[in-house]
Tab-separated table of C-alpha atoms and ligand atoms in Angstrom:
chain	number	residue	atom	x	y	z
A	151	MET	CA	-35.244	107.055	153.265
A	152	HIS	CA	-38.129	107.706	155.096
A	153	SER	CA	-41.338	110.157	155.739
A	154	THR	CA	-40.112	113.664	156.914
A	155	GLU	CA	-43.739	114.475	157.478
A	156	SER	CA	-44.406	113.096	161.122
A	157	ASN	CA	-47.399	114.742	162.669
A	158	SER	CA	-48.882	115.547	158.845
A	159	LEU	CA	-52.630	114.580	158.604
A	160	LEU	CA	-52.005	114.532	155.069
A	161	GLY	CA	-50.812	110.815	154.175
A	162	LEU	CA	-53.035	109.161	156.615
A	163	THR	CA	-55.579	106.665	155.563
A	164	LEU	CA	-59.131	107.014	156.960
A	165	GLN	CA	-58.388	104.136	158.973
A	166	GLU	CA	-55.470	105.958	160.612
A	167	LEU	CA	-57.587	108.735	161.091
A	168	THR	CA	-60.091	106.734	162.981
A	169	SER	CA	-57.526	105.531	165.445
A	170	LEU	CA	-55.986	108.837	165.938
A	171	ALA	CA	-59.716	110.193	166.716
A	172	VAL	CA	-60.853	107.353	168.823
A	173	GLU	CA	-57.308	107.487	170.894
A	174	SER	CA	-58.091	111.191	171.901
A	175	GLY	CA	-61.578	110.166	172.789
A	176	GLN	CA	-63.369	111.490	169.907
A	177	PRO	CA	-66.236	109.566	168.051
A	178	ALA	CA	-65.258	107.642	164.958
A	179	TYR	CA	-67.096	109.744	162.469
A	180	ARG	CA	-64.428	112.825	163.117
A	181	ALA	CA	-62.074	110.528	161.133
A	182	ARG	CA	-64.318	110.904	157.965
A	183	GLN	CA	-64.611	114.813	158.677
A	184	LEU	CA	-60.828	114.701	158.688
A	185	PHE	CA	-60.512	112.896	155.773
A	186	ASP	CA	-62.936	114.909	153.734
A	187	ALA	CA	-61.459	118.338	154.848
A	188	VAL	CA	-57.957	117.223	154.021
A	189	TYR	CA	-58.467	114.906	150.633
A	190	ARG	CA	-61.652	116.809	149.072
A	191	GLN	CA	-61.586	120.132	150.572
A	192	LYS	CA	-57.957	120.609	150.593
A	193	ILE	CA	-57.779	122.608	153.465
A	194	ASP	CA	-54.393	123.812	154.526
A	195	ALA	CA	-54.720	124.751	158.059
A	196	LEU	CA	-56.528	123.084	161.032
A	197	GLU	CA	-58.667	126.132	161.604
A	198	GLN	CA	-60.301	125.692	158.360
A	199	ILE	CA	-61.915	122.447	159.746
A	200	SER	CA	-65.086	123.987	160.111
A	201	THR	CA	-66.891	120.705	160.720
A	202	LEU	CA	-64.865	119.917	163.932
A	203	PRO	CA	-65.532	121.516	167.459
A	204	SER	CA	-62.896	124.211	168.253
A	205	GLU	CA	-61.683	122.122	171.164
A	206	TYR	CA	-60.766	119.116	168.924
A	207	ARG	CA	-58.870	121.430	166.577
A	208	ALA	CA	-57.026	123.015	169.620
A	209	GLN	CA	-56.325	119.518	170.877
A	210	LEU	CA	-54.816	118.395	167.373
A	211	ARG	CA	-52.618	121.520	167.479
A	212	ASP	CA	-51.553	121.088	170.967
A	213	SER	CA	-50.303	117.545	170.368
A	214	GLY	CA	-48.350	118.724	167.367
A	215	TRP	CA	-50.791	117.748	164.116
A	216	ARG	CA	-50.814	119.826	161.158
A	217	VAL	CA	-52.232	119.459	157.821
A	218	GLY	CA	-49.061	119.019	156.162
A	219	LEU	CA	-50.019	120.602	152.798
A	220	PRO	CA	-46.708	121.198	150.732
A	221	LYS	CA	-45.985	124.772	149.876
A	222	ILE	CA	-45.938	126.077	146.309
A	223	SER	CA	-42.681	128.001	146.363
A	224	GLN	CA	-42.630	129.004	142.304
A	225	LYS	CA	-44.538	128.874	139.542
A	226	PHE	CA	-43.650	129.332	135.621
A	227	VAL	CA	-46.252	129.532	132.953
A	228	SER	CA	-45.559	128.474	129.546
A	229	SER	CA	-46.793	130.177	126.428
A	230	ASP	CA	-48.780	126.934	125.816
A	231	GLY	CA	-50.627	127.098	129.033
A	232	THR	CA	-48.443	124.513	130.927
A	233	ALA	CA	-47.455	125.497	134.316
A	234	ARG	CA	-44.460	123.918	136.368
A	235	TYR	CA	-44.488	124.456	140.085
A	236	LEU	CA	-41.420	124.332	142.324
A	237	ILE	CA	-43.022	122.478	145.458
A	238	GLU	CA	-41.512	122.572	148.927
A	239	LEU	CA	-41.713	119.970	151.261
A	240	SER	CA	-41.300	120.375	155.074
A	241	ASP	CA	-37.572	119.339	154.858
A	242	LYS	CA	-37.136	122.092	152.298
A	243	GLU	CA	-36.295	119.733	149.740
A	244	THR	CA	-38.226	120.545	146.363
A	245	VAL	CA	-39.952	118.569	143.660
A	246	GLU	CA	-41.629	119.921	140.323
A	247	THR	CA	-45.470	119.048	139.615
A	248	VAL	CA	-46.445	120.224	136.190
A	249	TRP	CA	-49.877	121.403	135.212
A	250	MET	CA	-51.208	120.683	131.817
A	251	PRO	CA	-54.446	122.017	130.763
A	252	GLU	CA	-55.985	120.183	127.981
A	253	GLY	CA	-53.258	118.356	128.999
A	254	ASP	CA	-51.541	115.279	127.009
A	255	ASP	CA	-51.884	112.321	129.448
A	256	GLY	CA	-50.672	109.995	127.047
A	257	GLU	CA	-54.033	109.121	125.744
A	258	SER	CA	-53.615	111.716	122.676
A	259	GLY	CA	-55.021	110.590	119.631
A	260	ASP	CA	-57.490	108.166	120.737
A	261	GLY	CA	-60.581	110.499	120.779
A	262	SER	CA	-61.583	109.124	123.976
A	263	GLU	CA	-61.166	112.282	126.406
A	264	ALA	CA	-63.421	114.492	123.906
A	265	GLY	CA	-66.564	116.302	125.086
A	266	ASP	CA	-68.099	118.084	128.096
A	267	GLU	CA	-69.665	116.987	130.905
A	268	SER	CA	-72.539	118.553	132.630
A	269	GLY	CA	-71.650	120.698	135.557
A	270	VAL	CA	-68.549	121.587	134.096
A	271	PRO	CA	-67.737	125.090	133.759
A	272	SER	CA	-67.738	126.195	130.105
A	273	GLY	CA	-64.010	126.385	128.460
A	274	TRP	CA	-63.194	123.734	130.746
A	275	ARG	CA	-62.728	120.302	129.322
A	276	ARG	CA	-59.784	118.578	131.230
A	277	ALA	CA	-56.463	118.922	132.579
A	278	THR	CA	-53.684	116.667	133.305
A	279	ILE	CA	-51.260	116.897	136.399
A	280	CYS	CA	-47.468	115.228	136.055
A	281	VAL	CA	-46.637	114.060	139.506
A	282	SER	CA	-43.245	113.550	141.299
A	283	SER	CA	-42.630	110.422	143.364
A	284	GLN	CA	-39.067	110.768	144.334
A	285	VAL	CA	-36.726	113.827	145.095
A	286	GLY	CA	-34.294	113.406	142.166
A	287	CYS	CA	-33.830	109.864	141.021
A	288	ALA	CA	-31.685	106.972	140.768
A	289	VAL	CA	-32.115	105.521	137.297
A	290	ASN	CA	-29.732	107.616	135.391
A	291	CYS	CA	-31.218	107.296	132.004
A	292	ARG	CA	-28.862	109.240	129.732
A	293	PHE	CA	-31.317	111.345	127.776
A	294	CYS	CA	-33.104	112.757	131.075
A	295	LEU	CA	-32.139	115.838	133.184
A	296	THR	CA	-33.711	114.569	136.079
A	297	ALA	CA	-30.961	111.630	136.380
A	298	LEU	CA	-28.467	114.474	136.734
A	299	LEU	CA	-29.513	115.269	140.204
A	300	GLY	CA	-29.184	111.823	141.518
A	301	VAL	CA	-31.985	110.496	144.273
A	302	LYS	CA	-32.045	112.377	147.464
A	303	ARG	CA	-35.209	110.478	148.977
A	304	ASN	CA	-38.389	108.927	148.551
A	305	LEU	CA	-41.753	111.121	148.879
A	306	ALA	CA	-44.015	110.007	151.337
A	307	ALA	CA	-47.860	109.128	150.408
A	308	GLY	CA	-48.694	112.458	151.723
A	309	GLU	CA	-46.070	114.349	149.620
A	310	ILE	CA	-47.346	112.870	146.579
A	311	VAL	CA	-51.052	113.363	147.249
A	312	GLY	CA	-49.988	116.966	148.303
A	313	GLN	CA	-48.480	118.232	145.008
A	314	ILE	CA	-51.733	117.366	143.409
A	315	LEU	CA	-53.996	118.920	146.252
A	316	ALA	CA	-51.591	122.194	146.071
A	317	VAL	CA	-52.072	122.336	142.555
A	318	LEU	CA	-55.795	121.811	142.431
A	319	ARG	CA	-56.147	124.123	145.063
A	320	GLU	CA	-53.822	126.847	143.279
A	321	GLN	CA	-55.911	126.129	140.170
A	322	GLY	CA	-59.298	126.253	141.713
A	323	VAL	CA	-60.242	122.992	140.134
A	324	GLN	CA	-62.349	120.426	142.145
A	325	PRO	CA	-62.643	116.686	141.005
A	326	PRO	CA	-64.699	114.499	140.567
A	327	LEU	CA	-66.787	117.689	139.216
A	328	GLN	CA	-64.134	118.682	136.936
A	329	ARG	CA	-62.110	116.144	135.166
A	330	VAL	CA	-58.318	115.594	135.831
A	331	ASN	CA	-56.072	112.997	134.674
A	332	LEU	CA	-52.784	112.060	136.488
A	333	VAL	CA	-49.558	110.982	135.200
A	334	PHE	CA	-46.956	109.710	137.814
A	335	MET	CA	-44.291	110.647	135.312
A	336	GLY	CA	-42.338	113.381	137.002
A	337	MET	CA	-39.246	113.388	138.881
A	338	GLY	CA	-38.136	109.835	140.068
A	339	GLU	CA	-39.158	106.175	139.504
A	340	PRO	CA	-42.490	105.492	141.228
A	341	PHE	CA	-41.683	101.737	141.238
A	342	LEU	CA	-38.631	102.425	143.367
A	343	ASN	CA	-41.045	103.987	145.891
A	344	TYR	CA	-43.675	101.385	145.587
A	345	ASP	CA	-45.739	101.400	148.523
A	346	ASN	CA	-45.569	105.161	149.256
A	347	PHE	CA	-47.045	105.565	145.663
A	348	MET	CA	-49.521	102.899	145.966
A	349	LYS	CA	-50.702	104.322	149.118
A	350	ALA	CA	-51.299	107.651	147.436
A	351	VAL	CA	-53.046	106.206	144.770
A	352	HIS	CA	-55.441	104.850	147.517
A	353	LEU	CA	-55.876	108.071	148.934
A	354	LEU	CA	-56.479	109.932	145.785
A	355	VAL	CA	-59.132	107.400	144.754
A	356	GLU	CA	-60.976	107.569	148.409
A	357	GLY	CA	-60.311	110.725	149.334
A	358	THR	CA	-59.789	113.151	146.463
A	359	GLY	CA	-62.195	111.467	144.028
A	360	ILE	CA	-59.926	110.795	140.963
A	361	PRO	CA	-60.608	107.297	139.737
A	362	GLU	CA	-57.598	104.881	138.954
A	363	THR	CA	-58.477	104.752	135.546
A	364	ARG	CA	-57.369	108.493	135.195
A	365	MET	CA	-54.274	107.828	136.213
A	366	THR	CA	-51.181	106.443	134.565
A	367	VAL	CA	-47.992	105.215	136.236
A	368	SER	CA	-44.725	105.223	134.154
A	369	THR	CA	-41.766	102.955	135.094
A	370	ALA	CA	-38.515	102.761	133.664
A	371	GLY	CA	-38.870	99.056	133.820
A	372	VAL	CA	-38.645	97.917	137.642
A	373	VAL	CA	-39.379	94.489	136.599
A	374	PRO	CA	-40.711	92.908	140.323
A	375	ARG	CA	-43.017	95.708	140.807
A	376	ILE	CA	-44.403	95.494	137.369
A	377	LEU	CA	-45.533	91.818	138.225
A	378	ASP	CA	-46.686	93.115	141.776
A	379	PHE	CA	-48.708	96.132	140.339
A	380	GLY	CA	-50.150	93.463	137.926
A	381	ARG	CA	-51.963	92.011	140.878
A	382	GLU	CA	-53.222	95.149	142.795
A	383	ALA	CA	-57.205	95.377	143.074
A	384	VAL	CA	-56.968	98.970	142.367
A	385	ARG	CA	-54.402	100.390	140.161
A	386	PRO	CA	-53.623	103.168	137.763
A	387	LYS	CA	-53.065	102.611	133.867
A	388	LEU	CA	-49.212	101.199	133.130
A	389	ALA	CA	-46.556	102.933	130.846
A	390	ILE	CA	-43.425	101.338	130.540
A	391	SER	CA	-40.447	103.473	128.935
A	392	LEU	CA	-38.759	101.284	126.433
A	393	ASN	CA	-36.680	103.808	124.531
A	394	ALA	CA	-34.669	101.212	122.677
A	395	PRO	CA	-35.774	97.938	120.552
A	396	ASN	CA	-32.504	95.830	121.674
A	397	ASP	CA	-30.482	95.387	124.816
A	398	THR	CA	-27.277	96.846	123.478
A	399	LEU	CA	-28.989	100.176	122.584
A	400	ARG	CA	-31.006	99.813	125.688
A	401	THR	CA	-28.377	99.319	128.107
A	402	GLU	CA	-26.478	102.302	126.390
A	403	VAL	CA	-29.443	104.990	127.080
A	404	MET	CA	-30.893	103.164	130.062
A	405	PRO	CA	-28.445	101.398	132.223
A	406	LEU	CA	-30.900	100.112	134.385
A	407	ASN	CA	-31.334	97.437	131.696
A	408	ARG	CA	-28.340	95.636	132.808
A	409	LYS	CA	-30.528	94.727	135.917
A	410	TRP	CA	-33.767	94.210	134.149
A	411	ASN	CA	-33.274	93.291	130.293
A	412	LEU	CA	-35.794	93.386	127.639
A	413	GLN	CA	-36.415	89.765	127.867
A	414	GLU	CA	-37.223	89.948	131.648
A	415	LEU	CA	-39.309	93.521	130.770
A	416	MET	CA	-41.151	92.178	127.907
A	417	ASN	CA	-42.215	88.968	129.893
A	418	ALA	CA	-43.555	90.975	132.772
A	419	ALA	CA	-45.191	93.082	130.030
A	420	ARG	CA	-46.867	89.915	128.102
A	421	ALA	CA	-47.981	88.605	131.707
A	422	PHE	CA	-49.592	91.806	132.950
A	423	GLU	CA	-53.335	91.354	133.146
A	424	LEU	CA	-55.018	94.311	131.486
A	425	ARG	CA	-58.714	95.386	132.252
A	426	PRO	CA	-61.350	95.095	129.333
A	427	ARG	CA	-60.328	97.445	126.596
A	428	GLU	CA	-56.998	98.712	128.386
A	429	ARG	CA	-53.835	98.884	126.725
A	430	LEU	CA	-50.492	99.169	127.802
A	431	THR	CA	-48.576	102.019	126.859
A	432	PHE	CA	-44.910	101.651	125.508
A	433	GLU	CA	-42.944	105.190	125.569
A	434	TYR	CA	-40.184	105.661	123.382
A	435	VAL	CA	-38.125	108.759	123.227
A	436	LEU	CA	-36.421	109.406	119.991
A	437	LEU	CA	-32.899	110.510	119.836
A	438	ASP	CA	-31.511	111.559	116.452
A	439	GLY	CA	-29.457	109.127	114.914
A	440	VAL	CA	-29.531	106.633	117.924
A	441	ASN	CA	-32.734	104.989	118.060
A	442	ASP	CA	-34.725	106.801	115.359
A	443	SER	CA	-34.139	104.584	112.166
A	444	ILE	CA	-36.466	102.802	110.151
A	445	THR	CA	-34.819	99.351	111.410
A	446	HIS	CA	-35.141	100.475	115.161
A	447	ALA	CA	-38.858	101.133	114.336
A	448	ARG	CA	-39.330	97.667	112.626
A	449	GLU	CA	-37.569	95.946	115.770
A	450	LEU	CA	-39.450	97.570	118.191
A	451	ALA	CA	-42.696	96.271	116.088
A	452	GLU	CA	-41.283	92.915	116.240
A	453	LEU	CA	-40.457	93.229	120.025
A	454	ILE	CA	-44.028	94.132	121.129
A	455	ARG	CA	-46.044	91.804	118.957
A	456	GLY	CA	-48.755	90.313	120.357
A	457	VAL	CA	-49.046	92.645	123.196
A	458	ARG	CA	-52.598	94.815	123.631
A	459	ALA	CA	-50.378	98.191	123.409
A	460	LYS	CA	-50.140	101.380	122.190
A	461	VAL	CA	-47.103	103.406	121.536
A	462	ASN	CA	-46.136	106.883	122.483
A	463	LEU	CA	-43.298	108.444	120.651
A	464	ILE	CA	-41.675	111.593	122.066
A	465	ALA	CA	-38.897	113.790	120.355
A	466	LEU	CA	-36.194	114.130	122.470
A	467	ASN	CA	-36.744	117.263	124.672
A	468	PRO	CA	-33.495	119.029	124.412
A	469	GLY	CA	-31.211	119.901	127.268
A	470	LYS	CA	-27.620	121.199	126.664
A	471	GLU	CA	-26.203	118.745	129.364
A	472	LEU	CA	-27.364	115.915	126.979
A	473	PRO	CA	-25.541	114.136	124.440
A	474	TYR	CA	-28.307	113.755	122.184
A	475	ARG	CA	-30.316	115.735	119.845
A	476	THR	CA	-33.959	115.928	118.707
A	477	PRO	CA	-34.996	114.107	115.332
A	478	ASP	CA	-36.708	116.404	112.417
A	479	HIS	CA	-40.481	115.727	112.544
A	480	GLY	CA	-40.080	113.832	109.409
A	481	ARG	CA	-38.063	111.410	111.001
A	482	VAL	CA	-40.853	110.843	113.798
A	483	LEU	CA	-43.547	110.716	111.318
A	484	GLU	CA	-41.570	107.921	109.325
A	485	PHE	CA	-41.026	105.934	112.795
A	486	GLN	CA	-44.713	106.384	113.509
A	487	ARG	CA	-45.796	105.195	110.243
A	488	ILE	CA	-43.879	101.866	110.522
A	489	LEU	CA	-45.405	101.105	113.717
A	490	VAL	CA	-49.051	101.812	113.127
A	491	GLU	CA	-48.692	99.585	109.580
A	492	SER	CA	-47.352	97.119	111.891
A	493	GLY	CA	-50.811	97.332	113.631
A	494	THR	CA	-49.804	99.347	116.778
A	495	PRO	CA	-51.951	102.530	117.858
A	496	THR	CA	-49.002	104.874	117.718
A	497	PHE	CA	-48.950	108.596	118.868
A	498	ILE	CA	-46.351	111.503	118.831
A	499	ARG	CA	-46.803	113.204	122.538
A	500	ARG	CA	-46.848	117.024	121.809
A	501	PRO	CA	-44.053	118.451	124.014
A	502	ARG	CA	-45.621	120.608	126.510
A	503	GLY	CA	-43.722	123.795	128.334
A	504	ARG	CA	-40.566	123.163	127.060
A	505	ASP	CA	-39.975	127.171	127.331
A	506	ILE	CA	-40.030	126.671	130.975
A	507	PHE	CA	-38.410	123.122	131.180
A	508	ALA	CA	-41.416	121.681	132.191
A	509	ALA	CA	-41.591	118.769	129.419
A	510	CYS	CA	-40.584	115.146	129.855
A	511	GLY	CA	-37.238	114.517	131.064
A	512	GLN	CA	-36.731	118.340	131.970
A	513	LEU	CA	-37.803	118.229	135.493
A	514	LYS	CA	-34.576	119.250	137.402
A	515	ARG	CA	-35.697	121.531	139.827
A	516	THR	CA	-34.706	124.666	137.687
A	517	VAL	CA	-35.816	127.788	140.045
A	518	GLU	CA	-35.059	130.779	137.837
A	519	LEU	CA	-36.411	131.068	134.188
A	520	PRO	CA	-33.780	130.257	131.888
A	521	ALA	CA	-32.930	132.854	129.637
A	522	LEU	CA	-34.692	132.019	126.373
A	523	ALA	CA	-32.538	131.603	123.157
B	822	LIG	N1	-39.133	106.983	135.962
B	822	LIG	C1	-40.165	106.772	135.550
B	822	LIG	C2	-41.450	108.058	135.447
B	822	LIG	C3	-40.788	109.441	134.690
B	822	LIG	S1	-41.463	109.201	133.220
B	822	LIG	C4	-39.973	106.401	133.853
B	822	LIG	O1	-38.952	106.439	133.158
B	822	LIG	O2	-41.050	105.898	133.143
B	822	LIG	C5	-40.822	110.515	132.215
B	822	LIG	C6	-40.991	110.141	130.707
B	822	LIG	O3	-40.376	110.888	129.988
B	822	LIG	C7	-40.215	108.675	130.476
B	822	LIG	O4	-40.747	107.694	129.420
B	822	LIG	C8	-38.519	109.111	129.850
B	822	LIG	O5	-38.264	108.056	128.832
B	822	LIG	C9	-39.126	110.453	129.296
B	822	LIG	N2	-38.083	111.297	129.009
B	822	LIG	C10	-36.912	111.173	129.718
B	822	LIG	N3	-36.075	112.301	129.266
B	822	LIG	C11	-36.795	112.754	127.893
B	822	LIG	C12	-36.255	113.931	127.048
B	822	LIG	N4	-35.238	114.294	127.624
B	822	LIG	N5	-37.052	114.141	126.150
B	822	LIG	C13	-38.482	113.170	126.053
B	822	LIG	N6	-38.713	112.380	127.058
B	822	LIG	C14	-37.726	111.998	128.100
């Protein structure tokens, strides 16, 4: 699996752009102009880079260079304001990217995102973009619709960043002036595309101006990469999809658990070095009658005891292909109560855009609006 975006400026670092400029006899500062045009101004054609002399733009074009911003091929808007974008890559593969105004970035309930900032247009508070890391997914979680696609290929760094730029452009939103959170929780397993994912993080921090502390990456539990990630100097926050409190159950719902079991996963979680005041997030999808009993909640509390963490509970987002049901809200509240009483901050994730198949675990490149029952 490799990049299909050869000759795209999008995906190149400042250093790579510097080599490009210098090799074609341009002064090195042209690289900064290209970098800003691509990642900050989000231009989608070379002709729009007004800071460059037209001869250099022509030279780039004649040697086959293009910006490489992916195309939004469809947009579906939910009754709750969530938008799901179908994004087309240069090889015609598609991924989905979700825009959540007033978004649930996994931080819901902690109050840290409230309030306005100066210079922010009225009515605007914050939004969250949920980003894909692969075309499809190889992990095969039993409760997730993306799993049904299998994995087609990894996304290149420029394709990961490109989703965000395309959506920001379409929404007319400009970080860092306007607050945007990113969650790498779309299609795919980011830690099975680690290098491209990390390169994208750096480009977004340095180029687009979204701080890494406003980003969260979620992993199904790729233990070696959790260890690597903990050593990164610049890194998003970490969420781990736990979904079961013991190995038998976890292997049943997440076959990946055979490769890295709960003991290995929890060892990595315990070894993970957190920044001051940072918490690890454990995500837990509640499946009716499967992993949502009081006993499971107590077992989960025991499993994560001592980790500076919070838990995000997600009641299953349904799909007719899935062998599980959504638990009643009462059961979800009971599960939450036990964890809270054990001393773990525990939040219930509000489902976003279920009516347009934009919610967690529902991203499967749905092209037409499904008939609403
Ligand atoms: N592969 C990574 C990134 C995707 S995050 C990971 O698994 O963490 C997607 C989140 O949605 C995960 O926490 C996953 O457990 C959850 N999820 C998957 N299917 C779901 C469904 N049908 N309903 C609710 N949550 C689901």
